[in-house]
Coordinates of C-alpha atoms in Angstrom, one line a residue:
X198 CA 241.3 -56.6 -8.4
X199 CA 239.6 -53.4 -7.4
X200 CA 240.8 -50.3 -5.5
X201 CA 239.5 -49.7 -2.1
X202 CA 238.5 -46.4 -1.4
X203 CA 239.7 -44.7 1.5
X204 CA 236.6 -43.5 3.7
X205 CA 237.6 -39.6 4.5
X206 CA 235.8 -37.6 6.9
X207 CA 235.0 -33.9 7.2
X208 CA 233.0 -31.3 9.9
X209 CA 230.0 -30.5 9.2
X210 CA 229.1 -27.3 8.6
X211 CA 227.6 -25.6 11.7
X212 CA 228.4 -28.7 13.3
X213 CA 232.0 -28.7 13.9
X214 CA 233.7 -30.4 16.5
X215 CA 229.9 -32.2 17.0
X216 CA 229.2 -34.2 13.9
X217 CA 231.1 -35.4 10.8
X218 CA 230.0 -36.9 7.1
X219 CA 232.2 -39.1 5.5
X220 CA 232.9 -39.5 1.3
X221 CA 230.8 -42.4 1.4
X222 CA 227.7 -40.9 2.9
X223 CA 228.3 -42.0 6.9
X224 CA 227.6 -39.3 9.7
X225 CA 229.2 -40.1 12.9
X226 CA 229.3 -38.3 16.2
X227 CA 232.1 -37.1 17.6
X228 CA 233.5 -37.4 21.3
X229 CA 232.3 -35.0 23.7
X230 CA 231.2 -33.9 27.1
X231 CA 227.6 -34.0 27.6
X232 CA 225.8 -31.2 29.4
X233 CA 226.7 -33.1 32.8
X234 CA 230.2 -33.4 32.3
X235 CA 230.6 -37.3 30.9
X236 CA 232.7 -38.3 28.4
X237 CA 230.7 -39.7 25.6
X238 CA 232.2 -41.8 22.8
X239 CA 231.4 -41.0 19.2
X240 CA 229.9 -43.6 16.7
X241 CA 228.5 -43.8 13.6
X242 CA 224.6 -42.7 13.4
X243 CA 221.8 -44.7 12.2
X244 CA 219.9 -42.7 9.4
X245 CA 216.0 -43.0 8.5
X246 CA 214.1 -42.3 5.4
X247 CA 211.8 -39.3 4.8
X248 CA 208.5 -39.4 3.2
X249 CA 210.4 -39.1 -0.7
X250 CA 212.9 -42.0 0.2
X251 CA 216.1 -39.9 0.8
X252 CA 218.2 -40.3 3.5
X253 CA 218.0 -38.0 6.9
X254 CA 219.8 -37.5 9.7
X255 CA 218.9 -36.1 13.2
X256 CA 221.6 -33.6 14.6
X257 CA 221.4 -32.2 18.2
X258 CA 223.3 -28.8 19.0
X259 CA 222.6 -26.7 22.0
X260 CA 219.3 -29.2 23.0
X261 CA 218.1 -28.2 19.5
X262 CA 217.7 -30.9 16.7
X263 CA 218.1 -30.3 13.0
X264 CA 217.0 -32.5 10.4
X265 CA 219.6 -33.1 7.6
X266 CA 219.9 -35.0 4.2
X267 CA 222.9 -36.9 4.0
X268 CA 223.3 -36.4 0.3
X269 CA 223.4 -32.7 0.6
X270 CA 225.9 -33.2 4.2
X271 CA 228.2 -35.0 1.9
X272 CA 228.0 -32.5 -1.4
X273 CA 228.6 -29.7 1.1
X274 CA 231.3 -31.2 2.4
X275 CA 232.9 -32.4 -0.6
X276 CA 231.9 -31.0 -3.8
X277 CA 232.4 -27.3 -5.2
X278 CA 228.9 -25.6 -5.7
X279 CA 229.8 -23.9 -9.3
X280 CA 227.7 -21.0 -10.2
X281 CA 225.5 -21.6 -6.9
X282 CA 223.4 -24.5 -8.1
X283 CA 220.7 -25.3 -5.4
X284 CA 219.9 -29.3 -5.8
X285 CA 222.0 -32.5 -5.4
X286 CA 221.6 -35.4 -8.1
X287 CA 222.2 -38.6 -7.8
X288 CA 223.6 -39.7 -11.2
X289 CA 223.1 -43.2 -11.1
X290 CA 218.9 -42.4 -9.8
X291 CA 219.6 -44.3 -6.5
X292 CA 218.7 -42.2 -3.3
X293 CA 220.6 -44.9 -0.6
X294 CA 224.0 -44.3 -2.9
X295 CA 225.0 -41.4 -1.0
X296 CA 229.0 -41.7 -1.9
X297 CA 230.5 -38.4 -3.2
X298 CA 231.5 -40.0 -6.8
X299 CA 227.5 -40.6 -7.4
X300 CA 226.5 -36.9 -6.8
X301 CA 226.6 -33.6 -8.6
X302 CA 225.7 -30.3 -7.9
X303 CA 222.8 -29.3 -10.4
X304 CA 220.1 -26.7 -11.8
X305 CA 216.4 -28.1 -10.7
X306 CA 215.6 -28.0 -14.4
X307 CA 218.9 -30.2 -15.1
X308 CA 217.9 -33.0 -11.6
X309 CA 214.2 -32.6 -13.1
X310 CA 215.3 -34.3 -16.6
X311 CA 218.0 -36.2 -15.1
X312 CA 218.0 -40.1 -16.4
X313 CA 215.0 -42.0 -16.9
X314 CA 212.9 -40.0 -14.7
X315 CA 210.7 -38.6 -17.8
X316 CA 210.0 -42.7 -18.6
X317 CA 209.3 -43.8 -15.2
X318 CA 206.9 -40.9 -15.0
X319 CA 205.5 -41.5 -18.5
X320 CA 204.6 -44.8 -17.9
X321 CA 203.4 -44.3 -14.7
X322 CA 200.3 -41.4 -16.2
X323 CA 199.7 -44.4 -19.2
X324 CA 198.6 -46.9 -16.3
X325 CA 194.6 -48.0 -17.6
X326 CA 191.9 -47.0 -15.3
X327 CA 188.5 -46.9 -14.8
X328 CA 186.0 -43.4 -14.2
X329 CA 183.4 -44.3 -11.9
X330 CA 180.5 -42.2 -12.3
X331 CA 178.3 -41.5 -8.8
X332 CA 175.3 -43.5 -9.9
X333 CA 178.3 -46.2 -10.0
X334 CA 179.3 -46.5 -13.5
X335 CA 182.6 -48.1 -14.8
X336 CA 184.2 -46.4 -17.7
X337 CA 187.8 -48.2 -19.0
X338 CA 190.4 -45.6 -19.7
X339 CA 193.8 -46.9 -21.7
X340 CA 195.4 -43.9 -19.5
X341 CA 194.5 -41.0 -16.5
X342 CA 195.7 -38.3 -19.9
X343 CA 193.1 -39.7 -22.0
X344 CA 190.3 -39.8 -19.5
X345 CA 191.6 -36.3 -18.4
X346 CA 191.1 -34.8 -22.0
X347 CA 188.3 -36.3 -22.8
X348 CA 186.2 -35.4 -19.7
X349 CA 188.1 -32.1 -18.9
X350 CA 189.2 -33.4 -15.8
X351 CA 192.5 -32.0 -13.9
X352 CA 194.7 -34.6 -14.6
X353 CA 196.8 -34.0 -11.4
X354 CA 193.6 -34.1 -9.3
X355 CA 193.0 -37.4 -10.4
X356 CA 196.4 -38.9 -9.4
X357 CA 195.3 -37.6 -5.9
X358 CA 191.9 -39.5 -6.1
X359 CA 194.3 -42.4 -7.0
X360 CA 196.6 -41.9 -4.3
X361 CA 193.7 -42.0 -1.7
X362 CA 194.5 -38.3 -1.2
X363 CA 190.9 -37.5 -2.0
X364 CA 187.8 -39.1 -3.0
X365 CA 186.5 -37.7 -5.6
X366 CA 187.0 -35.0 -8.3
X367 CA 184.2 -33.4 -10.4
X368 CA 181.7 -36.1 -9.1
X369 CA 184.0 -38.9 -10.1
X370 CA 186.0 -41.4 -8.5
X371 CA 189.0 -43.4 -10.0
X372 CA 190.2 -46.8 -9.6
X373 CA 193.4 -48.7 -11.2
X374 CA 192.5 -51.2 -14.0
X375 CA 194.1 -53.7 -15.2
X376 CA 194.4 -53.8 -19.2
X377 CA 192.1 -56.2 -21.2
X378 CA 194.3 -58.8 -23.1
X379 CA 194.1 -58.0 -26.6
X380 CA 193.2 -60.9 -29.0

């Protein structure tokens, strides 16, 4: 059978006697007296997602409210920070696994080249697309680099255009393509 891990739970930093995180990547108020002088009961918080897909936390102290991401709560709490390292990886490239054993402390360099990340984004810039001229034009592209270098186009502008960010770049527009079947 398997070993059931013990949930353990720690102060927040700044937030002691408030808020706690827990080893497997829970925050949970603690019991208090509000402003008014009733007793209210601690529970463990519902989290959201931000706009990159990690988890975040609301924290209230003094009427004020703090955003926090749970990873970093839970290395704070529970990991040494050798040599001052400044990110938090998740080593097995899941953002919701929060759990102490799945993170690191890390160089930015280190969390960039982390895993499969280089492959995902690889694949992602060889998608096939088409260059739409403004007289309307429809020129197939195997990949965003290869239109990019050929037309001397800012590749990273064009992943905007893509994105719906913007509309057009160098009087161009872009549009996803799907890849003829070879014969």
């Amino acid at each position: 059978m398997f070993k059931e891990e013990r949930e353990i739970w720690k102060d927040i930093e700044g937030f002691e006697g408030l808020y706690q995180v827990s080893n497997m990547g829970r925050v949970r108020s603690l019991d208090r007296e509000d402003a008014q002088g009733r007793r209210r009961k601690g529970r463990v918080l519902a989290d959201k997602h931000n706009n990159r897909g990690y988890h975040t936390i609301d924290l209230c102290r003094d009427g004020n409210i703090e955003y926090k991401l749970i990873h970093r709560l839970v290395a704070t709490a529970f990991l040494d920070k050798p040599d001052n390292l400044p990110q938090v990886n998740h080593k097995d490239e899941n953002k919701e696994n929060n759990a102490v054993s799945n993170l690191e402390w890390c160089s930015a360099l280190y969390n960039d080249m982390y895993g499969t990340r280089n492959k995902r984004v690889a694949k992602a810039l060889e998608r096939p697309i088409y260059v739409v001229t403004s007289s309307g034009h429809r020129y197939f592209f195997e990949s965003a680099r290869k239109a990019a270098k050929l037309l001397g186009l800012d590749r990273r502008a064009m992943h905007r255009c893509l994105k719906d960010k913007h509309k057009h770049h160098h009087g161009y527009s872009f549009e996803l393509a799907v890849k003829p079947c070879q014969a």
